[in-house]
PDB file of C-alpha atoms and ligand atoms in Angstrom:
ATOM      1  CA  MET F   1    -137.804  -4.120 -16.739  1.00 88.00           C
ATOM      2  CA  ASP F   2    -138.387  -1.166 -19.036  1.00 97.00           C
ATOM      3  CA  TRP F   3    -137.416   2.342 -18.049  1.00 98.00           C
ATOM      4  CA  ILE F   4    -139.920   5.172 -17.954  1.00 98.00           C
ATOM      5  CA  LEU F   5    -139.030   8.820 -18.316  1.00 98.00           C
ATOM      6  CA  HIS F   6    -140.544  10.972 -15.556  1.00 98.00           C
ATOM      7  CA  ASN F   7    -139.657  14.636 -16.110  1.00 97.00           C
ATOM      8  CA  ASP F   8    -135.879  14.315 -16.486  1.00 96.00           C
ATOM      9  CA  GLU F   9    -135.375  11.023 -14.623  1.00 98.00           C
ATOM     10  CA  PHE F  10    -135.385   7.442 -15.817  1.00 98.00           C
ATOM     11  CA  ILE F  11    -137.307   5.327 -13.316  1.00 98.00           C
ATOM     12  CA  GLN F  12    -139.089   1.987 -13.049  1.00 98.00           C
ATOM     13  CA  GLU F  13    -142.865   1.872 -13.400  1.00 97.00           C
ATOM     14  CA  VAL F  14    -143.345   0.823  -9.743  1.00 97.00           C
ATOM     15  CA  ASP F  15    -141.674   4.084  -8.737  1.00 98.00           C
ATOM     16  CA  LEU F  16    -143.881   6.294 -10.920  1.00 98.00           C
ATOM     17  CA  LYS F  17    -146.052   8.501  -8.715  1.00 97.00           C
ATOM     18  CA  ILE F  18    -148.734  10.599 -10.395  1.00 98.00           C
ATOM     19  CA  SER F  19    -150.950  12.796  -8.241  1.00 98.00           C
ATOM     20  CA  LYS F  20    -154.705  12.165  -8.057  1.00 98.00           C
ATOM     21  CA  GLU F  21    -154.998  15.841  -8.959  1.00 98.00           C
ATOM     22  CA  ASP F  22    -152.759  15.752 -11.986  1.00 98.00           C
ATOM     23  CA  ARG F  23    -154.643  17.911 -14.487  1.00 98.00           C
ATOM     24  CA  GLY F  24    -153.984  15.416 -17.245  1.00 98.00           C
ATOM     25  CA  TYR F  25    -155.848  12.823 -15.224  1.00 98.00           C
ATOM     26  CA  GLN F  26    -158.699  15.135 -14.209  1.00 98.00           C
ATOM     27  CA  PHE F  27    -159.147  17.406 -17.249  1.00 98.00           C
ATOM     28  CA  GLY F  28    -157.123  15.829 -20.064  1.00 98.00           C
ATOM     29  CA  ASP F  29    -155.131  19.039 -19.622  1.00 98.00           C
ATOM     30  CA  GLY F  30    -152.051  18.135 -21.618  1.00 98.00           C
ATOM     31  CA  ILE F  31    -150.721  17.058 -24.984  1.00 99.00           C
ATOM     32  CA  TYR F  32    -148.829  14.043 -26.364  1.00 99.00           C
ATOM     33  CA  GLU F  33    -146.873  12.518 -29.229  1.00 99.00           C
ATOM     34  CA  VAL F  34    -146.336   9.034 -30.609  1.00 98.00           C
ATOM     35  CA  ILE F  35    -142.955   8.623 -32.297  1.00 98.00           C
ATOM     36  CA  ARG F  36    -142.097   5.529 -34.339  1.00 98.00           C
ATOM     37  CA  VAL F  37    -138.839   3.655 -33.856  1.00 98.00           C
ATOM     38  CA  TYR F  38    -137.401   1.731 -36.822  1.00 98.00           C
ATOM     39  CA  GLY F  39    -134.133  -0.146 -36.454  1.00 97.00           C
ATOM     40  CA  GLY F  40    -133.452   1.556 -33.111  1.00 97.00           C
ATOM     41  CA  ASP F  41    -133.816   5.057 -34.585  1.00 97.00           C
ATOM     42  CA  LEU F  42    -136.512   7.628 -33.898  1.00 98.00           C
ATOM     43  CA  TYR F  43    -138.264   8.200 -37.233  1.00 98.00           C
ATOM     44  CA  THR F  44    -139.007  11.826 -38.234  1.00 98.00           C
ATOM     45  CA  ALA F  45    -138.059  12.799 -34.686  1.00 98.00           C
ATOM     46  CA  LYS F  46    -137.598  16.488 -35.445  1.00 98.00           C
ATOM     47  CA  GLU F  47    -141.119  16.799 -36.882  1.00 98.00           C
ATOM     48  CA  HIS F  48    -142.668  15.045 -33.865  1.00 99.00           C
ATOM     49  CA  ILE F  49    -140.661  17.110 -31.396  1.00 98.00           C
ATOM     50  CA  ASP F  50    -141.582  20.343 -33.189  1.00 98.00           C
ATOM     51  CA  ARG F  51    -145.255  19.354 -33.107  1.00 99.00           C
ATOM     52  CA  PHE F  52    -144.989  18.423 -29.394  1.00 99.00           C
ATOM     53  CA  TYR F  53    -143.672  21.901 -28.613  1.00 99.00           C
ATOM     54  CA  ALA F  54    -146.235  23.536 -30.918  1.00 98.00           C
ATOM     55  CA  SER F  55    -149.162  21.655 -29.279  1.00 98.00           C
ATOM     56  CA  ALA F  56    -147.825  22.577 -25.811  1.00 98.00           C
ATOM     57  CA  GLU F  57    -147.538  26.226 -26.787  1.00 98.00           C
ATOM     58  CA  LYS F  58    -151.104  26.285 -28.135  1.00 98.00           C
ATOM     59  CA  VAL F  59    -152.412  25.214 -24.703  1.00 98.00           C
ATOM     60  CA  LYS F  60    -149.929  27.434 -22.834  1.00 97.00           C
ATOM     61  CA  ILE F  61    -147.814  24.650 -21.337  1.00 98.00           C
ATOM     62  CA  VAL F  62    -144.075  25.319 -21.260  1.00 97.00           C
ATOM     63  CA  VAL F  63    -141.951  22.218 -21.915  1.00 98.00           C
ATOM     64  CA  PRO F  64    -139.269  22.295 -19.195  1.00 97.00           C
ATOM     65  CA  TYR F  65    -136.276  21.604 -21.451  1.00 96.00           C
ATOM     66  CA  THR F  66    -134.894  22.578 -24.835  1.00 98.00           C
ATOM     67  CA  LYS F  67    -135.781  20.581 -27.943  1.00 98.00           C
ATOM     68  CA  ASP F  68    -132.227  19.187 -28.039  1.00 98.00           C
ATOM     69  CA  VAL F  69    -132.463  17.906 -24.455  1.00 98.00           C
ATOM     70  CA  PHE F  70    -135.921  16.496 -25.183  1.00 98.00           C
ATOM     71  CA  HIS F  71    -134.587  14.686 -28.263  1.00 98.00           C
ATOM     72  CA  LYS F  72    -131.735  13.213 -26.246  1.00 98.00           C
ATOM     73  CA  LEU F  73    -134.101  12.022 -23.502  1.00 98.00           C
ATOM     74  CA  MET F  74    -136.282  10.253 -26.111  1.00 98.00           C
ATOM     75  CA  TYR F  75    -133.231   8.703 -27.704  1.00 98.00           C
ATOM     76  CA  ASP F  76    -131.801   7.559 -24.344  1.00 98.00           C
ATOM     77  CA  LEU F  77    -135.132   5.975 -23.443  1.00 98.00           C
ATOM     78  CA  VAL F  78    -135.185   3.961 -26.688  1.00 98.00           C
ATOM     79  CA  GLU F  79    -131.595   2.898 -26.152  1.00 98.00           C
ATOM     80  CA  ARG F  80    -132.055   1.925 -22.494  1.00 98.00           C
ATOM     81  CA  ASN F  81    -135.109  -0.163 -23.368  1.00 98.00           C
ATOM     82  CA  GLU F  82    -133.344  -1.698 -26.373  1.00 98.00           C
ATOM     83  CA  ILE F  83    -136.242  -0.961 -28.696  1.00 98.00           C
ATOM     84  CA  ASN F  84    -135.547  -2.005 -32.255  1.00 97.00           C
ATOM     85  CA  ASN F  85    -138.973  -1.630 -33.888  1.00 97.00           C
ATOM     86  CA  GLY F  86    -141.515   0.112 -31.743  1.00 98.00           C
ATOM     87  CA  GLN F  87    -142.725   3.454 -30.521  1.00 98.00           C
ATOM     88  CA  VAL F  88    -142.268   6.111 -27.889  1.00 98.00           C
ATOM     89  CA  TYR F  89    -145.361   7.555 -26.228  1.00 99.00           C
ATOM     90  CA  VAL F  90    -144.687  10.890 -24.542  1.00 99.00           C
ATOM     91  CA  GLN F  91    -147.089  13.249 -22.840  1.00 99.00           C
ATOM     92  CA  ILE F  92    -146.915  16.453 -20.846  1.00 99.00           C
ATOM     93  CA  THR F  93    -149.647  17.635 -18.500  1.00 98.00           C
ATOM     94  CA  ARG F  94    -150.051  20.996 -16.818  1.00 98.00           C
ATOM     95  CA  GLY F  95    -149.196  19.269 -13.537  1.00 98.00           C
ATOM     96  CA  ALA F  96    -150.951  18.697 -10.223  1.00 97.00           C
ATOM     97  CA  PHE F  97    -153.008  21.221  -8.278  1.00 97.00           C
ATOM     98  CA  MET F  98    -156.173  21.366  -6.156  1.00 96.00           C
ATOM     99  CA  ARG F  99    -158.988  20.851  -8.661  1.00 97.00           C
ATOM    100  CA  GLN F 100    -160.116  24.082 -10.305  1.00 97.00           C
ATOM    101  CA  HIS F 101    -160.710  24.788 -13.960  1.00 98.00           C
ATOM    102  CA  HIS F 102    -158.472  27.823 -14.459  1.00 97.00           C
ATOM    103  CA  PHE F 103    -154.702  27.334 -14.576  1.00 96.00           C
ATOM    104  CA  PRO F 104    -152.893  27.197 -11.245  1.00 93.00           C
ATOM    105  CA  SER F 105    -150.267  29.925 -10.967  1.00 87.00           C
ATOM    106  CA  ASP F 106    -147.276  27.893  -9.860  1.00 86.00           C
ATOM    107  CA  THR F 107    -147.552  24.300 -11.037  1.00 88.00           C
ATOM    108  CA  SER F 108    -144.772  22.395 -12.752  1.00 96.00           C
ATOM    109  CA  PRO F 109    -145.715  20.397 -15.839  1.00 98.00           C
ATOM    110  CA  VAL F 110    -145.332  16.620 -15.653  1.00 98.00           C
ATOM    111  CA  VAL F 111    -143.698  14.670 -18.487  1.00 98.00           C
ATOM    112  CA  VAL F 112    -144.048  10.904 -18.807  1.00 99.00           C
ATOM    113  CA  ALA F 113    -142.638   8.830 -21.653  1.00 99.00           C
ATOM    114  CA  TYR F 114    -142.393   5.099 -22.237  1.00 98.00           C
ATOM    115  CA  THR F 115    -141.589   2.734 -25.079  1.00 98.00           C
ATOM    116  CA  LYS F 116    -143.224  -0.301 -26.591  1.00 98.00           C
ATOM    117  CA  SER F 117    -142.133  -2.793 -29.242  1.00 98.00           C
ATOM    118  CA  VAL F 118    -144.514  -2.709 -32.211  1.00 97.00           C
ATOM    119  CA  GLU F 119    -144.542  -4.626 -35.478  1.00 97.00           C
ATOM    120  CA  ARG F 120    -145.563  -3.036 -38.756  1.00 98.00           C
ATOM    121  CA  PRO F 121    -149.181  -4.014 -39.629  1.00 98.00           C
ATOM    122  CA  LEU F 122    -148.076  -5.689 -42.871  1.00 98.00           C
ATOM    123  CA  GLU F 123    -151.181  -7.798 -43.361  1.00 98.00           C
ATOM    124  CA  LEU F 124    -153.476  -4.762 -43.162  1.00 98.00           C
ATOM    125  CA  MET F 125    -151.142  -2.815 -45.413  1.00 98.00           C
ATOM    126  CA  ARG F 126    -151.478  -5.478 -48.091  1.00 98.00           C
ATOM    127  CA  ASN F 127    -155.120  -6.440 -47.766  1.00 98.00           C
ATOM    128  CA  GLY F 128    -156.640  -3.230 -46.479  1.00 98.00           C
ATOM    129  CA  ALA F 129    -159.324  -2.655 -43.883  1.00 99.00           C
ATOM    130  CA  HIS F 130    -162.964  -1.613 -43.679  1.00 98.00           C
ATOM    131  CA  ALA F 131    -164.236   1.671 -42.260  1.00 99.00           C
ATOM    132  CA  ILE F 132    -167.479   3.390 -41.318  1.00 99.00           C
ATOM    133  CA  PHE F 133    -168.586   6.991 -41.728  1.00 99.00           C
ATOM    134  CA  LEU F 134    -169.242   8.867 -38.490  1.00 98.00           C
ATOM    135  CA  GLU F 135    -170.127  12.464 -37.742  1.00 98.00           C
ATOM    136  CA  ASP F 136    -167.082  14.327 -36.399  1.00 98.00           C
ATOM    137  CA  ILE F 137    -168.302  15.589 -33.022  1.00 98.00           C
ATOM    138  CA  ARG F 138    -164.895  16.705 -31.707  1.00 98.00           C
ATOM    139  CA  TRP F 139    -163.920  20.240 -30.719  1.00 98.00           C
ATOM    140  CA  LEU F 140    -162.632  22.739 -33.282  1.00 98.00           C
ATOM    141  CA  ARG F 141    -158.927  22.520 -32.361  1.00 98.00           C
ATOM    142  CA  CYS F 142    -158.072  19.115 -33.801  1.00 98.00           C
ATOM    143  CA  ASP F 143    -154.695  20.571 -34.854  1.00 98.00           C
ATOM    144  CA  ILE F 144    -153.627  20.227 -31.190  1.00 99.00           C
ATOM    145  CA  LYS F 145    -152.494  16.726 -30.180  1.00 99.00           C
ATOM    146  CA  SER F 146    -154.492  17.019 -26.982  1.00 98.00           C
ATOM    147  CA  LEU F 147    -154.906  14.321 -24.336  1.00 98.00           C
ATOM    148  CA  ASN F 148    -158.662  14.934 -24.610  1.00 97.00           C
ATOM    149  CA  LEU F 149    -159.437  12.031 -26.924  1.00 98.00           C
ATOM    150  CA  LEU F 150    -162.950  11.111 -25.868  1.00 98.00           C
ATOM    151  CA  GLY F 151    -164.452  12.030 -29.261  1.00 98.00           C
ATOM    152  CA  ASN F 152    -161.759   9.948 -30.987  1.00 98.00           C
ATOM    153  CA  VAL F 153    -162.136   7.047 -28.554  1.00 98.00           C
ATOM    154  CA  MET F 154    -165.930   6.945 -29.007  1.00 98.00           C
ATOM    155  CA  ALA F 155    -165.543   6.989 -32.792  1.00 98.00           C
ATOM    156  CA  LYS F 156    -162.961   4.178 -32.804  1.00 98.00           C
ATOM    157  CA  GLN F 157    -165.130   2.095 -30.486  1.00 98.00           C
ATOM    158  CA  GLU F 158    -168.147   2.569 -32.780  1.00 98.00           C
ATOM    159  CA  ALA F 159    -166.007   1.420 -35.716  1.00 99.00           C
ATOM    160  CA  TYR F 160    -164.894  -1.689 -33.796  1.00 98.00           C
ATOM    161  CA  GLU F 161    -168.441  -2.488 -32.695  1.00 98.00           C
ATOM    162  CA  ASN F 162    -169.352  -2.431 -36.390  1.00 98.00           C
ATOM    163  CA  GLY F 163    -166.550  -4.824 -37.304  1.00 98.00           C
ATOM    164  CA  CYS F 164    -164.437  -2.017 -38.807  1.00 99.00           C
ATOM    165  CA  TYR F 165    -160.889  -0.851 -38.273  1.00 98.00           C
ATOM    166  CA  GLU F 166    -161.365   2.898 -38.513  1.00 99.00           C
ATOM    167  CA  ALA F 167    -163.996   5.637 -38.578  1.00 99.00           C
ATOM    168  CA  VAL F 168    -163.932   8.154 -41.429  1.00 99.00           C
ATOM    169  CA  LEU F 169    -165.073  11.322 -39.685  1.00 99.00           C
ATOM    170  CA  HIS F 170    -167.111  14.008 -41.464  1.00 99.00           C
ATOM    171  CA  ARG F 171    -168.497  17.400 -40.508  1.00 98.00           C
ATOM    172  CA  GLY F 172    -171.755  17.547 -42.424  1.00 98.00           C
ATOM    173  CA  GLU F 173    -170.839  16.144 -45.836  1.00 98.00           C
ATOM    174  CA  VAL F 174    -167.131  16.998 -45.596  1.00 98.00           C
ATOM    175  CA  ILE F 175    -164.572  14.362 -44.598  1.00 98.00           C
ATOM    176  CA  THR F 176    -162.012  15.618 -42.094  1.00 99.00           C
ATOM    177  CA  GLU F 177    -159.822  12.707 -40.887  1.00 99.00           C
ATOM    178  CA  GLY F 178    -159.966   9.372 -39.067  1.00 99.00           C
ATOM    179  CA  SER F 179    -160.345   8.766 -35.336  1.00 99.00           C
ATOM    180  CA  SER F 180    -156.559   8.295 -35.124  1.00 99.00           C
ATOM    181  CA  SER F 181    -155.403   8.808 -38.706  1.00 99.00           C
ATOM    182  CA  ASN F 182    -155.496  11.083 -41.751  1.00 99.00           C
ATOM    183  CA  MET F 183    -157.614  10.230 -44.808  1.00 99.00           C
ATOM    184  CA  TYR F 184    -156.863  10.307 -48.548  1.00 99.00           C
ATOM    185  CA  GLY F 185    -158.735   9.499 -51.735  1.00 98.00           C
ATOM    186  CA  ILE F 186    -157.288   8.991 -55.201  1.00 98.00           C
ATOM    187  CA  LYS F 187    -159.337   9.697 -58.333  1.00 98.00           C
ATOM    188  CA  ASP F 188    -157.959   9.682 -61.883  1.00 98.00           C
ATOM    189  CA  GLY F 189    -154.409   9.779 -60.511  1.00 98.00           C
ATOM    190  CA  ILE F 190    -154.977  12.820 -58.260  1.00 98.00           C
ATOM    191  CA  LEU F 191    -154.645  12.496 -54.490  1.00 98.00           C
ATOM    192  CA  TYR F 192    -157.186  14.397 -52.375  1.00 98.00           C
ATOM    193  CA  THR F 193    -156.848  15.093 -48.657  1.00 99.00           C
ATOM    194  CA  HIS F 194    -158.219  17.642 -46.204  1.00 98.00           C
ATOM    195  CA  PRO F 195    -156.005  20.742 -45.868  1.00 98.00           C
ATOM    196  CA  ALA F 196    -154.059  21.093 -42.614  1.00 98.00           C
ATOM    197  CA  THR F 197    -156.505  23.416 -40.839  1.00 98.00           C
ATOM    198  CA  ASN F 198    -157.839  23.424 -37.264  1.00 98.00           C
ATOM    199  CA  LEU F 199    -160.182  20.566 -38.245  1.00 99.00           C
ATOM    200  CA  ILE F 200    -157.476  17.885 -38.542  1.00 99.00           C
ATOM    201  CA  LEU F 201    -154.180  16.887 -37.021  1.00 99.00           C
ATOM    202  CA  ASP F 202    -151.385  17.771 -39.426  1.00 98.00           C
ATOM    203  CA  GLY F 203    -150.020  14.215 -39.421  1.00 99.00           C
ATOM    204  CA  ILE F 204    -146.300  13.672 -39.719  1.00 99.00           C
ATOM    205  CA  THR F 205    -147.018  10.614 -41.901  1.00 99.00           C
ATOM    206  CA  ARG F 206    -149.296  12.882 -43.988  1.00 99.00           C
ATOM    207  CA  ARG F 207    -146.405  15.278 -44.539  1.00 98.00           C
ATOM    208  CA  THR F 208    -144.156  12.363 -45.571  1.00 98.00           C
ATOM    209  CA  ILE F 209    -146.833  11.130 -47.999  1.00 99.00           C
ATOM    210  CA  LEU F 210    -147.261  14.573 -49.585  1.00 98.00           C
ATOM    211  CA  GLY F 211    -143.460  14.694 -50.009  1.00 98.00           C
ATOM    212  CA  LEU F 212    -143.524  11.258 -51.668  1.00 98.00           C
ATOM    213  CA  CYS F 213    -146.301  12.390 -54.042  1.00 98.00           C
ATOM    214  CA  ASP F 214    -144.037  15.250 -55.055  1.00 98.00           C
ATOM    215  CA  GLU F 215    -141.143  12.837 -55.696  1.00 98.00           C
ATOM    216  CA  LEU F 216    -143.368  10.388 -57.594  1.00 98.00           C
ATOM    217  CA  GLY F 217    -145.107  13.085 -59.658  1.00 98.00           C
ATOM    218  CA  ILE F 218    -148.555  12.436 -58.132  1.00 98.00           C
ATOM    219  CA  THR F 219    -150.705  15.582 -58.182  1.00 98.00           C
ATOM    220  CA  VAL F 220    -152.071  16.510 -54.751  1.00 98.00           C
ATOM    221  CA  GLN F 221    -155.170  18.552 -54.067  1.00 98.00           C
ATOM    222  CA  GLN F 222    -155.553  19.555 -50.451  1.00 98.00           C
ATOM    223  CA  THR F 223    -159.283  19.981 -50.917  1.00 97.00           C
ATOM    224  CA  PRO F 224    -161.828  18.369 -48.602  1.00 95.00           C
ATOM    225  CA  MET F 225    -163.771  15.429 -50.070  1.00 98.00           C
ATOM    226  CA  THR F 226    -167.462  14.921 -49.505  1.00 98.00           C
ATOM    227  CA  LYS F 227    -168.777  11.518 -48.454  1.00 98.00           C
ATOM    228  CA  ASP F 228    -170.208  10.963 -51.948  1.00 98.00           C
ATOM    229  CA  GLN F 229    -166.885  11.847 -53.549  1.00 98.00           C
ATOM    230  CA  ALA F 230    -165.104   9.469 -51.183  1.00 98.00           C
ATOM    231  CA  LEU F 231    -167.337   6.572 -52.222  1.00 98.00           C
ATOM    232  CA  ASP F 232    -166.613   7.398 -55.865  1.00 98.00           C
ATOM    233  CA  MET F 233    -162.792   7.390 -55.434  1.00 98.00           C
ATOM    234  CA  ASP F 234    -160.633   4.824 -57.261  1.00 98.00           C
ATOM    235  CA  GLU F 235    -158.581   4.285 -54.085  1.00 99.00           C
ATOM    236  CA  PHE F 236    -158.869   5.326 -50.459  1.00 99.00           C
ATOM    237  CA  PHE F 237    -156.388   5.012 -47.612  1.00 99.00           C
ATOM    238  CA  MET F 238    -155.501   6.190 -44.116  1.00 99.00           C
ATOM    239  CA  SER F 239    -152.163   7.057 -42.530  1.00 99.00           C
ATOM    240  CA  SER F 240    -150.635   7.377 -39.095  1.00 99.00           C
ATOM    241  CA  THR F 241    -147.331   6.884 -37.309  1.00 98.00           C
ATOM    242  CA  THR F 242    -148.180   3.333 -36.283  1.00 97.00           C
ATOM    243  CA  ALA F 243    -150.396   2.333 -39.237  1.00 98.00           C
ATOM    244  CA  GLU F 244    -148.180   3.943 -41.939  1.00 98.00           C
ATOM    245  CA  ILE F 245    -150.411   3.595 -45.051  1.00 99.00           C
ATOM    246  CA  ILE F 246    -153.410   1.263 -44.825  1.00 99.00           C
ATOM    247  CA  PRO F 247    -155.859   0.951 -47.745  1.00 99.00           C
ATOM    248  CA  LEU F 248    -159.525   1.356 -46.812  1.00 99.00           C
ATOM    249  CA  THR F 249    -161.268  -0.938 -49.241  1.00 99.00           C
ATOM    250  CA  GLN F 250    -164.838  -0.507 -47.963  1.00 98.00           C
ATOM    251  CA  ILE F 251    -166.695   2.316 -46.230  1.00 99.00           C
ATOM    252  CA  ASP F 252    -170.133   1.595 -44.763  1.00 98.00           C
ATOM    253  CA  GLY F 253    -170.146  -1.667 -46.720  1.00 98.00           C
ATOM    254  CA  ASN F 254    -169.503   0.078 -50.070  1.00 98.00           C
ATOM    255  CA  LYS F 255    -166.467  -1.081 -52.033  1.00 98.00           C
ATOM    256  CA  ILE F 256    -164.054   1.696 -52.976  1.00 98.00           C
ATOM    257  CA  GLY F 257    -162.702   1.157 -56.497  1.00 98.00           C
ATOM    258  CA  THR F 258    -161.966  -2.544 -56.996  1.00 98.00           C
ATOM    259  CA  GLY F 259    -162.360  -3.257 -53.278  1.00 98.00           C
ATOM    260  CA  GLU F 260    -158.657  -4.113 -53.088  1.00 98.00           C
ATOM    261  CA  ARG F 261    -155.457  -2.161 -52.477  1.00 98.00           C
ATOM    262  CA  GLY F 262    -155.050   0.337 -55.319  1.00 98.00           C
ATOM    263  CA  THR F 263    -151.954   0.709 -57.499  1.00 98.00           C
ATOM    264  CA  LEU F 264    -151.023   4.240 -56.396  1.00 98.00           C
ATOM    265  CA  THR F 265    -151.586   3.298 -52.745  1.00 98.00           C
ATOM    266  CA  GLU F 266    -149.173   0.393 -53.199  1.00 98.00           C
ATOM    267  CA  LYS F 267    -146.678   2.662 -54.946  1.00 98.00           C
ATOM    268  CA  LEU F 268    -146.814   5.110 -52.022  1.00 98.00           C
ATOM    269  CA  GLN F 269    -146.449   2.276 -49.484  1.00 98.00           C
ATOM    270  CA  LYS F 270    -143.371   0.996 -51.288  1.00 98.00           C
ATOM    271  CA  ALA F 271    -141.854   4.467 -51.552  1.00 98.00           C
ATOM    272  CA  PHE F 272    -142.569   4.992 -47.840  1.00 98.00           C
ATOM    273  CA  GLU F 273    -140.955   1.678 -46.962  1.00 98.00           C
ATOM    274  CA  ALA F 274    -137.891   2.398 -49.091  1.00 98.00           C
ATOM    275  CA  LYS F 275    -137.081   5.337 -46.775  1.00 96.00           C
ATOM    276  CA  LEU F 276    -137.064   3.111 -43.673  1.00 96.00           C
ATOM    277  CA  ASN F 277    -134.039   1.026 -44.668  1.00 92.00           C
ATOM    278  CA  LEU F 278    -135.721  -2.167 -43.500  1.00 94.00           C
ATOM    279  CA  GLY F 279    -135.592  -3.970 -46.821  1.00 95.00           C
ATOM    280  CA  VAL F 280    -138.689  -5.040 -48.740  1.00 96.00           C
ATOM    281  CA  GLN F 281    -141.412  -6.278 -46.406  1.00 96.00           C
ATOM    282  CA  ILE F 282    -144.746  -5.264 -47.917  1.00 93.00           C
TER     283      ILE F 282
HETATM  284  N1  LIG P   1    -152.527   9.204 -33.872  1.00 76.30           N
HETATM  285  N2  LIG P   1    -155.234  12.323 -36.855  1.00 76.30           N
HETATM  286  C1  LIG P   1    -155.442  11.907 -35.601  1.00 76.30           C
HETATM  287  C2  LIG P   1    -156.702  12.291 -34.921  1.00 76.30           C
HETATM  288  C3  LIG P   1    -154.473  11.119 -34.944  1.00 76.30           C
HETATM  289  O1  LIG P   1    -154.678  10.709 -33.681  1.00 76.30           O
HETATM  290  C4  LIG P   1    -153.295  10.743 -35.645  1.00 76.30           C
HETATM  291  C5  LIG P   1    -152.214   9.906 -35.014  1.00 76.30           C
HETATM  292  C6  LIG P   1    -153.123  11.199 -36.966  1.00 76.30           C
HETATM  293  C7  LIG P   1    -151.900  10.874 -37.767  1.00 76.30           C
HETATM  294  O2  LIG P   1    -150.789  11.625 -37.328  1.00 76.30           O
HETATM  295  P1  LIG P   1    -149.304  11.072 -37.435  1.00 76.30           P
HETATM  296  O3  LIG P   1    -149.094  10.687 -38.854  1.00 76.30           O
HETATM  297  O4  LIG P   1    -148.468  12.219 -37.027  1.00 76.30           O
HETATM  298  O5  LIG P   1    -149.200   9.892 -36.508  1.00 76.30           O
HETATM  299  C8  LIG P   1    -154.113  11.994 -37.533  1.00 76.30           C
HETATM  300  C9  LIG P   1    -151.493   8.587 -33.080  1.00 76.30           C
HETATM  301  C10 LIG P   1    -150.657   7.609 -33.819  1.00 76.30           C
HETATM  302  C11 LIG P   1    -152.094   8.038 -31.792  1.00 76.30           C
HETATM  303  O6  LIG P   1    -152.852   8.773 -31.183  1.00 76.30           O
HETATM  304  O7  LIG P   1    -151.780   6.916 -31.400  1.00 76.30           O
END
């Protein structure tokens, strides 16, 4: 059976005891990360760990170990569970206390992490997916990887109920990001994406993609797109830790560009894959 990390102990799931008054459970009072594992290695671990600590700090939760210890715990978990290709989910909550909104004075945070084997979504990467536009009704601190995901969950569900894979969220006319991904459009060889403000999560995959654009000589404009501009793009795609780069070939039933994976999207996918040392798969 798989091991679970509970604070600084590796335990079995049957032994995991979480209080009914854990503030993560009652208020979504905590933050999380999803880290990809390729070939038994944590991918872009430092970036994910830095963001975990940054999110925690923004909500005034103190992670109870150093980043080095945290990294080692994540690594040990992957090794113990013999994960080759998969992911680590890790969250920290403010801990358990009699229910009240303001922070308790002396509560210890609770960390839980577990692993899962996951395959790369190769079929979607090649053939793309469809999306819908939805108003972004989330709070104004989307830069924090908060456990409060109700706005995201509702958006994803709406996409699924409409036979789509993702929701392209917009505030008024301006596209922010996806329900669990970042969004990009390509027009005349220039890549457009929302700047990393409080309105989006500064995705680790996004940072990798912007680095690849630099290497490949693709001009990037971190300028928000409007919905009309998005529909007029030559190519459109989304990114996340688990999805990597998935072309979005239709939004609200409108074809983007040719309605198939675009050439620069494919080039970025291949460049992304080349860094994983998994051979050619896409
Ligand atoms: N989601 N924006 C949102 C709202 C997200 O939830 C995610 C990732 C991203 C992409 O970030 P990254 O490239 O660092 O994964 C952007 C994760 C995978 C999840 O909640 O499962």
